Short mmCIF file of C-alpha atoms in Angstrom, two decimals:
data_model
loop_
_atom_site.label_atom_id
_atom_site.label_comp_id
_atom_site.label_asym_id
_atom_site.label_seq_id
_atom_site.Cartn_x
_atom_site.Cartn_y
_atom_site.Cartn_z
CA UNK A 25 3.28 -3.77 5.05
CA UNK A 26 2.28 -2.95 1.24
CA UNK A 27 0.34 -4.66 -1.49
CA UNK A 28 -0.37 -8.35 -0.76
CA UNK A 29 0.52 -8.12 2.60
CA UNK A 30 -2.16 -5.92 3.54
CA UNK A 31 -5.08 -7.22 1.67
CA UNK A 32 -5.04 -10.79 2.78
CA UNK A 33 -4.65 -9.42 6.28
CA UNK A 34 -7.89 -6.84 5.70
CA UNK A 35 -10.01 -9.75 3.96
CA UNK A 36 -8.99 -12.37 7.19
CA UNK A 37 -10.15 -9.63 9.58
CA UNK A 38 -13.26 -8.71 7.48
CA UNK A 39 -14.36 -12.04 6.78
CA UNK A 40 -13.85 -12.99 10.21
CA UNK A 41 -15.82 -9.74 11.67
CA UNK A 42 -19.02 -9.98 13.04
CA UNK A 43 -19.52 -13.39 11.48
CA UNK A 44 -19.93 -16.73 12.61
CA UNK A 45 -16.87 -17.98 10.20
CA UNK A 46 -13.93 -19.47 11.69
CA UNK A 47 -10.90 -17.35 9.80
CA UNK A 48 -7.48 -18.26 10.01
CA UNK A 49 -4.53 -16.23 8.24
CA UNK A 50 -1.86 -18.13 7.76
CA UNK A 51 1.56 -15.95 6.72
CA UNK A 52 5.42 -16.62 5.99
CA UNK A 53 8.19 -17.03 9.02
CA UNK A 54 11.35 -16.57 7.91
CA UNK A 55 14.33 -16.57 10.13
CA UNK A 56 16.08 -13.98 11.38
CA UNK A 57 19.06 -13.65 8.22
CA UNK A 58 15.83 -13.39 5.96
CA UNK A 59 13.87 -10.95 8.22
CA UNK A 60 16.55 -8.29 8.28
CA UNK A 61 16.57 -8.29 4.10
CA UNK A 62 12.88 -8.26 4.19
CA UNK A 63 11.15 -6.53 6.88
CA UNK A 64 11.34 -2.73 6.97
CA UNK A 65 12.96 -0.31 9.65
CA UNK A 66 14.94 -3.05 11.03
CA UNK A 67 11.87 -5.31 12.50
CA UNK A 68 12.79 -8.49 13.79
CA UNK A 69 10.56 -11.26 15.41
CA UNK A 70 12.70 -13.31 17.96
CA UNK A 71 9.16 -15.61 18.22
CA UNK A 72 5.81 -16.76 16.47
CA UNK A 73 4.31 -15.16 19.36
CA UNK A 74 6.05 -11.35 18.90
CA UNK A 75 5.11 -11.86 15.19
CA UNK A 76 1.47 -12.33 15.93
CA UNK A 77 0.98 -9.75 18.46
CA UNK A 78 2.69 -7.22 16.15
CA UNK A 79 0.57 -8.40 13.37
CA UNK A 80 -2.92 -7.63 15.42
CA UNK A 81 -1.43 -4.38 16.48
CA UNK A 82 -0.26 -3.09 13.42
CA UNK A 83 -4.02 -3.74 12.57
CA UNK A 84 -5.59 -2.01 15.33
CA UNK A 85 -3.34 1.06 15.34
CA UNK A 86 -3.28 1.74 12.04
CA UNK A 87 -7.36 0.88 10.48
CA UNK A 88 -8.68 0.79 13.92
CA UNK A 89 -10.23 -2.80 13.26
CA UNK A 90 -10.07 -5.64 15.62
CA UNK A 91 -11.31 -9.22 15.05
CA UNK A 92 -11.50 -12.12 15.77
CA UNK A 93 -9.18 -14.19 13.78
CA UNK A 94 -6.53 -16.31 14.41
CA UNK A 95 -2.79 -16.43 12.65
CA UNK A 96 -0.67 -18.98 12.06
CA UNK A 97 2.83 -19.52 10.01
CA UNK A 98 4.46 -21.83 7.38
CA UNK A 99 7.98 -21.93 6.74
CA UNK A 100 9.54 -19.79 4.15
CA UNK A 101 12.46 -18.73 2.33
CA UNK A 102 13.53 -15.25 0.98
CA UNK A 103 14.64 -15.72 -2.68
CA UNK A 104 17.00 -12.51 -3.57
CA UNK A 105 16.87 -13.45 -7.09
CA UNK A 106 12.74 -13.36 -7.58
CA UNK A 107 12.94 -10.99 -4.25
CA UNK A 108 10.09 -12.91 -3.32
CA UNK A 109 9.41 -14.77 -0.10
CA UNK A 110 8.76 -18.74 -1.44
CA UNK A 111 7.10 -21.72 1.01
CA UNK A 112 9.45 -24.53 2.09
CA UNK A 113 8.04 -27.80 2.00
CA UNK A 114 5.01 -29.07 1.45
CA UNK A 115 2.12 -26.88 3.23
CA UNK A 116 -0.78 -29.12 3.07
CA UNK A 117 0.31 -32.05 5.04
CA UNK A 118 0.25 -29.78 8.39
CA UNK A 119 -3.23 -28.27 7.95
CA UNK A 120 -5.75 -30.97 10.24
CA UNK A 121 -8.54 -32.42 8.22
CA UNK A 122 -10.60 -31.36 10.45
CA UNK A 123 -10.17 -27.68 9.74
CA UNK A 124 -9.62 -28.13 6.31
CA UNK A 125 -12.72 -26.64 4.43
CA UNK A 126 -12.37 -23.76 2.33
CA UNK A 127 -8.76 -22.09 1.48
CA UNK A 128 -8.53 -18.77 0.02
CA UNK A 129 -5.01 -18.98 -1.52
CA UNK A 130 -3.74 -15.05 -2.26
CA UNK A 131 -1.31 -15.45 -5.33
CA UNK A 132 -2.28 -18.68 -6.24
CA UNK A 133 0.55 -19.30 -9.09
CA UNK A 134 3.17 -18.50 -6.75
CA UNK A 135 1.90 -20.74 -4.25
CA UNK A 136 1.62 -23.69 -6.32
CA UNK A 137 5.01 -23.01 -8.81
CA UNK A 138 7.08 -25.48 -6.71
CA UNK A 139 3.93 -27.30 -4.72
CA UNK A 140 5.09 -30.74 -3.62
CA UNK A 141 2.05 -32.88 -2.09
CA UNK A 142 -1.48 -33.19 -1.19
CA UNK A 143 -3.51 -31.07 -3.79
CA UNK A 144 -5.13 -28.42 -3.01
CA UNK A 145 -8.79 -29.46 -4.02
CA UNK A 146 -8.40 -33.02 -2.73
CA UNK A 147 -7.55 -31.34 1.01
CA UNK A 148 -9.73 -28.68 0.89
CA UNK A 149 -13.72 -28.36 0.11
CA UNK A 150 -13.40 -25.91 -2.01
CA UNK A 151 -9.96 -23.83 -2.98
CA UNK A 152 -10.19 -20.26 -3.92
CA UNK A 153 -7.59 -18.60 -5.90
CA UNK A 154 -7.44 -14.49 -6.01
CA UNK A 155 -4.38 -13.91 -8.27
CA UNK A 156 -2.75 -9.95 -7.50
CA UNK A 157 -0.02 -9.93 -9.62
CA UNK A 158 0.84 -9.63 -13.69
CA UNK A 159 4.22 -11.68 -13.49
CA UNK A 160 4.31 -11.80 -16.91
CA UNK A 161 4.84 -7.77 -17.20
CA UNK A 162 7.76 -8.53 -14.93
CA UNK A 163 9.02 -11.36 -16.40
CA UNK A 164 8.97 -9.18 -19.96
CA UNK A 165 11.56 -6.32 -18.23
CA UNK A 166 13.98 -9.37 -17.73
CA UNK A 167 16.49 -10.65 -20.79
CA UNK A 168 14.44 -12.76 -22.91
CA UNK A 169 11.50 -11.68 -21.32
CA UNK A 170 8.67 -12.54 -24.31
CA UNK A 171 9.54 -15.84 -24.43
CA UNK A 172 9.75 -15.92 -20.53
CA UNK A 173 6.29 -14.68 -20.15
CA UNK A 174 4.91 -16.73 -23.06
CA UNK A 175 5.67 -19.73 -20.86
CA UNK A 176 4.81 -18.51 -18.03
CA UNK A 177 1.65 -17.41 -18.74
CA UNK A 178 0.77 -21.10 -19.53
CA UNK A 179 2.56 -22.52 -16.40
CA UNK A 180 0.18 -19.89 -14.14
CA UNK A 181 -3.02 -20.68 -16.19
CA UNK A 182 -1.78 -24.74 -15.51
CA UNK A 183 -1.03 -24.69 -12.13
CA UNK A 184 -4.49 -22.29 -10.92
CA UNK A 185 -6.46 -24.82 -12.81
CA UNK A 186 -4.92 -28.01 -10.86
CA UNK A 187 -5.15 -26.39 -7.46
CA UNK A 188 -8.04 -24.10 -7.30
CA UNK A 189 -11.80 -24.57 -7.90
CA UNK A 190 -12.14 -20.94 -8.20
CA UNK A 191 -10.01 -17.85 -9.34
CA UNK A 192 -10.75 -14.44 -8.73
CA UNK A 193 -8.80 -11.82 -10.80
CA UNK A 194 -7.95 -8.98 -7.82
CA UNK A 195 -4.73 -7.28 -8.91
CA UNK A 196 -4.29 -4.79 -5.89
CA UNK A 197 -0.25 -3.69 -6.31
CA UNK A 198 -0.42 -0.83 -8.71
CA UNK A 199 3.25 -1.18 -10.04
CA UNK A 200 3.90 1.55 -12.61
CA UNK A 201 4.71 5.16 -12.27
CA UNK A 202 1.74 7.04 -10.48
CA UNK A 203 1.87 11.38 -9.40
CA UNK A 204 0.02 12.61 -6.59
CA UNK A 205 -0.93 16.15 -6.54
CA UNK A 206 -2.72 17.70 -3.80
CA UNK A 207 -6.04 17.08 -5.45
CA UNK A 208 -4.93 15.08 -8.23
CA UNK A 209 -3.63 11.12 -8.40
CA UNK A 210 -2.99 9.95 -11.52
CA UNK A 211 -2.40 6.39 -12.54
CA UNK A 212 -1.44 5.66 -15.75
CA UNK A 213 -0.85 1.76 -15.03
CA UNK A 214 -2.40 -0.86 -17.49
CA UNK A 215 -0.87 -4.04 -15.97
CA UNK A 216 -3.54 -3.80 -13.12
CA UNK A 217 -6.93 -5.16 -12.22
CA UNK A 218 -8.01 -3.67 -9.53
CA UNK A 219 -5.17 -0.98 -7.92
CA UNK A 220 -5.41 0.15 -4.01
CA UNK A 221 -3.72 3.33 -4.33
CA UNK A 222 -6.12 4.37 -6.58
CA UNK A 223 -9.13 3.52 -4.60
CA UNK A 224 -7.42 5.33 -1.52
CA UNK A 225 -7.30 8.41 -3.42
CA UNK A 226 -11.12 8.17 -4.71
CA UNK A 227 -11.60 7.72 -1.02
CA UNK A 228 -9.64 10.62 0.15
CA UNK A 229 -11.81 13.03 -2.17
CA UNK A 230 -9.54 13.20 -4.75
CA UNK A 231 -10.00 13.32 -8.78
CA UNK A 232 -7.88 10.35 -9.93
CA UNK A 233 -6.80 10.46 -13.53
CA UNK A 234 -6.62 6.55 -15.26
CA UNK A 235 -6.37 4.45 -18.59
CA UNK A 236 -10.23 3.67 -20.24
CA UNK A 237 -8.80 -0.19 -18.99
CA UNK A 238 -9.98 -3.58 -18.24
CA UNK A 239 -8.13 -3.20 -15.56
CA UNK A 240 -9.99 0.74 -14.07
CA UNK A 241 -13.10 -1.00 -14.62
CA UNK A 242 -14.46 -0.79 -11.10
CA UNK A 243 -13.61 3.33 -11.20
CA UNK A 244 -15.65 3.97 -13.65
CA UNK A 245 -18.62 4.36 -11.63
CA UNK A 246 -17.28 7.06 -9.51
CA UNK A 247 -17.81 10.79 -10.84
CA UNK A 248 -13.99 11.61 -9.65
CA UNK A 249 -12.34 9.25 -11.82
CA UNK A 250 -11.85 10.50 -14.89
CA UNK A 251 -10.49 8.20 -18.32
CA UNK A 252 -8.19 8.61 -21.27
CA UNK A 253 -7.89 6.87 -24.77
CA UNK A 254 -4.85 8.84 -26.26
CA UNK A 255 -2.04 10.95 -25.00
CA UNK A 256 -4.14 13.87 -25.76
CA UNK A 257 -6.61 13.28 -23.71
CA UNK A 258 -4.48 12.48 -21.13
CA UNK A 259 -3.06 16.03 -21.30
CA UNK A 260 -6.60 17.46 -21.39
CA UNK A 261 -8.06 15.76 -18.12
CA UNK A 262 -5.13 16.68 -16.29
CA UNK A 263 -5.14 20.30 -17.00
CA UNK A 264 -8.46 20.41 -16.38
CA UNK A 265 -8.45 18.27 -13.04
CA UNK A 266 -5.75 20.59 -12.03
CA UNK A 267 -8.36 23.77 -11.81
CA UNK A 268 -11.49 21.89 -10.89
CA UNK A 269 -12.71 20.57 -7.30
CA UNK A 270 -13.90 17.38 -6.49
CA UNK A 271 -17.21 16.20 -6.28
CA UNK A 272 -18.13 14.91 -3.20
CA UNK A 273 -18.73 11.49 -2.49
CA UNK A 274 -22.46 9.78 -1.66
CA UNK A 275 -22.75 7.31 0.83
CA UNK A 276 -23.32 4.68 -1.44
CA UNK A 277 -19.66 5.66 -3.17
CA UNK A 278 -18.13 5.86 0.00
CA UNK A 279 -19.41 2.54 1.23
CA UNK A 280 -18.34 1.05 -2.22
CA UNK A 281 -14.50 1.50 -1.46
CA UNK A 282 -14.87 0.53 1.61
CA UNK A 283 -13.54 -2.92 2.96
CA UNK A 284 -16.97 -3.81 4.12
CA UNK A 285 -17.99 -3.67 0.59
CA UNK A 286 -14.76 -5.24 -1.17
CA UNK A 287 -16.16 -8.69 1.54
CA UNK A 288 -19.30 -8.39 0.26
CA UNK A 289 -18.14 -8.32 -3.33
CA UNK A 290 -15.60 -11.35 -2.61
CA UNK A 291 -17.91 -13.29 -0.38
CA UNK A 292 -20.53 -13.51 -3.41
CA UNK A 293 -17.69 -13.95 -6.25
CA UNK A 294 -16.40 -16.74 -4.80
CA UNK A 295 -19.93 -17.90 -3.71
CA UNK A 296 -18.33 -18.99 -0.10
CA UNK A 297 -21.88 -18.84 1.39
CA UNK A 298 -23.14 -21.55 -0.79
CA UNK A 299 -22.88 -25.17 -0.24
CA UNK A 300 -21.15 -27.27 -2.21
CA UNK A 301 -22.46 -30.84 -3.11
CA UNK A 302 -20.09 -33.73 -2.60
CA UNK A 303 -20.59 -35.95 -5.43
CA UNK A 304 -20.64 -39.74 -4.88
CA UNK A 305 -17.28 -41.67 -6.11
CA UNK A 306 -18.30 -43.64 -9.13
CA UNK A 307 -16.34 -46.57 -10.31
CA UNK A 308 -14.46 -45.34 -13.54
CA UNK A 309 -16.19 -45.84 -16.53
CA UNK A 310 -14.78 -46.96 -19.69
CA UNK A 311 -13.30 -44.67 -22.44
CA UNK A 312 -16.04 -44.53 -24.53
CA UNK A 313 -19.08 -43.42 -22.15
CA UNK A 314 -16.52 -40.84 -20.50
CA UNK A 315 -18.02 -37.84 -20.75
CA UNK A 316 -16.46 -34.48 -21.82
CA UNK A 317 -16.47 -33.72 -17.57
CA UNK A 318 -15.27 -36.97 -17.30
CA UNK A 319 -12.70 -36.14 -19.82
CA UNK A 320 -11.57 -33.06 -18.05
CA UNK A 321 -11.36 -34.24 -14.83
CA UNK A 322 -8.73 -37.17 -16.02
CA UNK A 323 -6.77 -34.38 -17.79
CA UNK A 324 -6.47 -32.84 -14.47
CA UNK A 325 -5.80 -35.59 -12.24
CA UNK A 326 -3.11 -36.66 -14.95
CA UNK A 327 -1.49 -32.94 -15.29
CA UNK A 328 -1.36 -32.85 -11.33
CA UNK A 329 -0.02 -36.34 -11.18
CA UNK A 330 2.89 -34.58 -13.95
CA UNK A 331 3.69 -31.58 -11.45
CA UNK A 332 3.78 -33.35 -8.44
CA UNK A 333 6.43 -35.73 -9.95
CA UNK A 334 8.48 -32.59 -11.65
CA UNK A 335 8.23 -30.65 -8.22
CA UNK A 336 9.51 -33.46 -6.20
CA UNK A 337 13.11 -33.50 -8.18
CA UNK A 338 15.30 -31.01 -6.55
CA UNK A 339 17.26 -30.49 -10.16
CA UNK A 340 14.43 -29.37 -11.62
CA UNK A 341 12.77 -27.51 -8.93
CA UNK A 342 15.51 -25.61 -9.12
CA UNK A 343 16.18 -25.67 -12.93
CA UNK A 344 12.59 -23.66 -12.94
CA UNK A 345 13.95 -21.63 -10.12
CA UNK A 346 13.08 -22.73 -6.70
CA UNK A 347 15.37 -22.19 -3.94
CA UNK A 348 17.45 -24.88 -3.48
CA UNK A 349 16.62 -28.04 -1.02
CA UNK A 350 13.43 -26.56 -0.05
CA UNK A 351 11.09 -29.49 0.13
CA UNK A 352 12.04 -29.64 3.27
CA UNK A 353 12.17 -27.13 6.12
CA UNK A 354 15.69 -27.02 7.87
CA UNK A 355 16.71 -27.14 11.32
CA UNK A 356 16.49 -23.96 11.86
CA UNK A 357 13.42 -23.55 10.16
CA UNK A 358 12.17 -26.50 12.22
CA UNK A 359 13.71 -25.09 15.53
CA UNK A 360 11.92 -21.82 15.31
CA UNK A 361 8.03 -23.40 14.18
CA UNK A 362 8.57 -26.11 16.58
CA UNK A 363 8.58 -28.65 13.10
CA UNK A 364 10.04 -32.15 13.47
CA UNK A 365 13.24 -32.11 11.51
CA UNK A 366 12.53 -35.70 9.80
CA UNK A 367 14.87 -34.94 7.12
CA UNK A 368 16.14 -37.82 5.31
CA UNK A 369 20.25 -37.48 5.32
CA UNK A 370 21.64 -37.04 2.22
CA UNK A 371 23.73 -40.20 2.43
CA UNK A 372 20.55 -42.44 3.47
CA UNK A 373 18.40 -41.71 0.06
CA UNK A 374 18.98 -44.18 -2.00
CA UNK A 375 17.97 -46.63 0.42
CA UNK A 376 14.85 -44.52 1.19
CA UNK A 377 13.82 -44.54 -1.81
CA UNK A 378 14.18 -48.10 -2.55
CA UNK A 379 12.40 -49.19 0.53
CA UNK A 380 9.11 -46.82 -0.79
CA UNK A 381 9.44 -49.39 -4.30
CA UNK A 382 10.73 -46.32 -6.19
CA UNK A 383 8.57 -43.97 -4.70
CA UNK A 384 9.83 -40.59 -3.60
CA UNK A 385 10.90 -40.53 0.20
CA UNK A 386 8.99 -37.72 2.23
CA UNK A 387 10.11 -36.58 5.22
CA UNK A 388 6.09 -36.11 7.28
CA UNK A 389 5.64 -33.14 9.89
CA UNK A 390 4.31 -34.00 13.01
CA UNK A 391 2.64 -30.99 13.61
CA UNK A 392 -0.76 -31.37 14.49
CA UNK A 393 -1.11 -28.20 16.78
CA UNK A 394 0.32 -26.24 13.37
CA UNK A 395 -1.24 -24.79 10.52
CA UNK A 396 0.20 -23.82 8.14
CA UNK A 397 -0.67 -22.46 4.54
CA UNK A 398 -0.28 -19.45 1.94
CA UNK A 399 2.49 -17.74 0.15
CA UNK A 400 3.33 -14.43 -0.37
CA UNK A 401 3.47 -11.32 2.10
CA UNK A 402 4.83 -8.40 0.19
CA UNK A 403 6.82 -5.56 2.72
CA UNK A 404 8.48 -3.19 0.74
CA UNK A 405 10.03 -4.02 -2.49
CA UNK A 406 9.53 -7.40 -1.56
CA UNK A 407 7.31 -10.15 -2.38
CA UNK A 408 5.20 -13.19 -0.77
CA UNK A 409 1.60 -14.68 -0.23
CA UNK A 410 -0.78 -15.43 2.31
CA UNK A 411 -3.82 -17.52 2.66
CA UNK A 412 -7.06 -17.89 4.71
CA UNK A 413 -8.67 -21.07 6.08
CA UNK A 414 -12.04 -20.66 6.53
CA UNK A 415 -14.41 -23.13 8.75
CA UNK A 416 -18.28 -22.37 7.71
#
C-alpha cells in the first residue's frame, strides 16, 4: 500500500481515534482477474471479510495503531489504460440517509469524472474534497498532452465545484525522481503539494534537500530542510548536506509530522467540528431579485444537471474514457458484494426507457446493509481513491 492508499486509511483511523466520531472507510473491491494486476506479491482476497481483516492488520503491524473504525467496499474496475482503479455504478444510492452526514472524498476529480446519480452535496451535509494528485503533469507526458491537460484542468476544477462544498489541496504521492543518501533525501519534485516521502525523511532525522515551491511550503519550517532557486544552488546544498549532521528535532517538530498533527491540521481546514446551518427552501425568486448567490447556485444546479445527463450515455462515458458498461456493477461484481444484479437486459431498453417518459432507466441497489463510497486506492504503480463517512 503506497500513496493514496495509505493516507485515507491513516486519516479514517486518526479521525476515528479517541473520538466520539463515527468513521467509516469505504475502499475499492475488485474481483479476483483485477486483484492479481493490482495488488502486490500476489495478494488475493477470496472475501469482503479477508479484505477487511487484512486491511486492520496491515495497520496494526506495520504503524502500531488500532481504532475503531469500520470499512466497507464499492464496486470497482481496474482500467489498464489510466492504470487506475475506477467506481462502477453509481455510489451514492447505497449509502443510508441515515448515515449520510459528512463525506471526505480522497481524489475528488477522479471520483466524480464518470459520477452517475445523486450529488454529492444533496446526499451528504457537507462533502469534503482533498485532491492528491497533479493529473495534468501526467496527462502532459501523454501525445497531445497540453491540450489534454488544458481541458482537463477545467473538467477537475468543474466537477470539485459540483460535488464538494470544500476542497483541500493535499498532494501526498511525490512522483518525480527523488535520491536517498544515508543522511541525505533529496526531492527535486515541483508537481507536489504536500509529499510523504519527504516528511518521512524529516522525521527520520534526515536533511532533505527541495525546490523553494508552493508545493515544500509546509518544510520550510523545519531547520533540516534546506531550499534551492537555481541549479547552482542545488549543487551547493547538496555538497554541503553531504558533510554536515543533522540537527535534531524538538518536540514541537516532531509532533508536527506526526499523524496526530496532520488530523488536527485537516480537522480545522475542513472546519468538520463546526456546524453547518441548513438554510430554509425558499420558493424561487424571479430573475431580477436573484442574487449573485442566487446566481451561482443555478449555475451549479444547471452544470450538475449537464454531467449527470453526459455521464449517463455509455458512448460518451466512454468517449471521455470510462470503462465500458460500468454504470452498472456486473454479476460478478454483484455476486461477490452481495449487490442485486437489477440490470436492465440489453434487449429490454428501449422499452425501459419509454416507460420512464424518456427518462434514463436505472437499475436501483437494494443494499441497505452496504455502504459504499470513494475512489481511488493506489498499490504500487497503480491508482484508485477512497473516502470516509463521518457521523458527528
Amino acid at each position: 500500500m503506497t500513496g493514496t492508499a495509505v493516507n485515507p486509511l491513516f486519516r479514517a483511523a486518526y479521525l476515528a481515534k479517541n473520538s466520539d466520531r463515527d468513521v467509516t472507510l469505504v475502499i475499492p473491491w475488485l474481483s479476483l482477474k483485477d486483484q492479481v494486476l493490482v495488488y502486490p506479491n500476489k495478494i488475493t482476497f477470496s472475501s469482503l471479510v479477508e479484505h477487511e481483516a487484512y486491511v486492520h492488520w496491515w495497520l496494526k503491524e506495520k504503524a502500531d495503531v488500532i481504532s475503531g473504525f469500520k470499512i466497507t467496499f464499492y464496486p470497482g474496475k481496474f482500467s489498464k489504460e489510466k492504470r487506475s482503479i475506477l467506481p462502477v455504478g453509481d455510489i451514492t444510492e447505497t449509502i443510508p440517509d441515515e448515515v449520510a452526514d459528512i463525506a471526505i472524498l480522497e481524489e475528488p476529480e477522479h471520483l466524480t469524472w464518470y459520477h452517475h446519480g445523486r450529488r454529492w452535496k444533496t446526499k451528504f451535509r457537507k462533502v469534503i474534497g482533498v485532491v492528491h494528485t497533479n493529473y495534468l503533469e501526467y496527462v502532459k507526458r501523454e501525445k497531445n498532452g497540453q491540450i489534454q491537460a488544458f481541458l482537463l484542468k477545467y473538467v477537475n476544477s468543474w466537477v470539485i465545484q459540483i460535488y464538494c462544498h470544500k476542497v483541500s489541496m493535499l498532494q501526498e504521492s511525490c512522483l518525480s525522481f527523488k535520491v536517498l543518501f544515508y543522511k541525505v533525501f533529496i526531492n527535486p519534485s515541483t508537481t507536489d503539494v504536500v509529499c510523504t516521502t519527504t516528511a518521512e525523511a524529516l522525521a527520520m532525522g534526515k536533511i532533505v534537500i527541495c525546490a523553494n515551491h508552493p508545493s515544500n511550503e509546509f518544510f520550510r519550517q523545519f531547520p533540516n530542510c534546506h531550499m534551492y532557486n537555481t541549479s547552482n544552488e542545488f549543487v551547493q546544498l547538496t555538497l554541503r548536506a553531504i558533510v554536515e549532521e543533522p540537527l535534531p528535532l524538538t518536540d514541537d517538530l516532531r509532533h508536527a509530522l506526526s499523524w496526530e498533527a496532520a488530523t488536527e491540521r485537516f480537522v480545522e481546514a475542513a472546519e468538520l467540528n463546526e456546524a453547518i446551518q441548513e438554510k430554509t427552501l425558499l420558493s424561487p425568486k424571479p430573475l431580477l431579485q436573484m442574487s449573485s448567490d442566487d446566481w451561482r447556485k443555478s449555475v451549479e444546479e444547471a452544470s450538475a444537471f449537464l454531467h449527470n445527463t453526459v455521464s449517463g450515455i455509455e458512448v460518451a462515458r466512454c468517449a471521455f474514457g470510462a470503462i465500458p458498461e460500468t454504470l452498472q456493477p456486473d454479476e460478478q461484481l454483484c455476486k461477490e458484494l452481495g449487490l442485486a444484479d437489477n440490470r436492465i437486459p440489453k434487449g429490454d431498453r428501449a422499452q425501459a426507457v419509454t416507460a420512464s417518459n424518456g427518462g434514463r432507466a436505472r437499475a436501483e441497489t437494494a443494499t441497505s446493509s452496504c455502504r459504499i463510497s470513494g475512489d481511488r486506492a493506489r498499490v504500487e504503480a497503480t491508482q484508485a481513491a477512497a473516502a470516509c463517512l463521518i457521523k458527528l
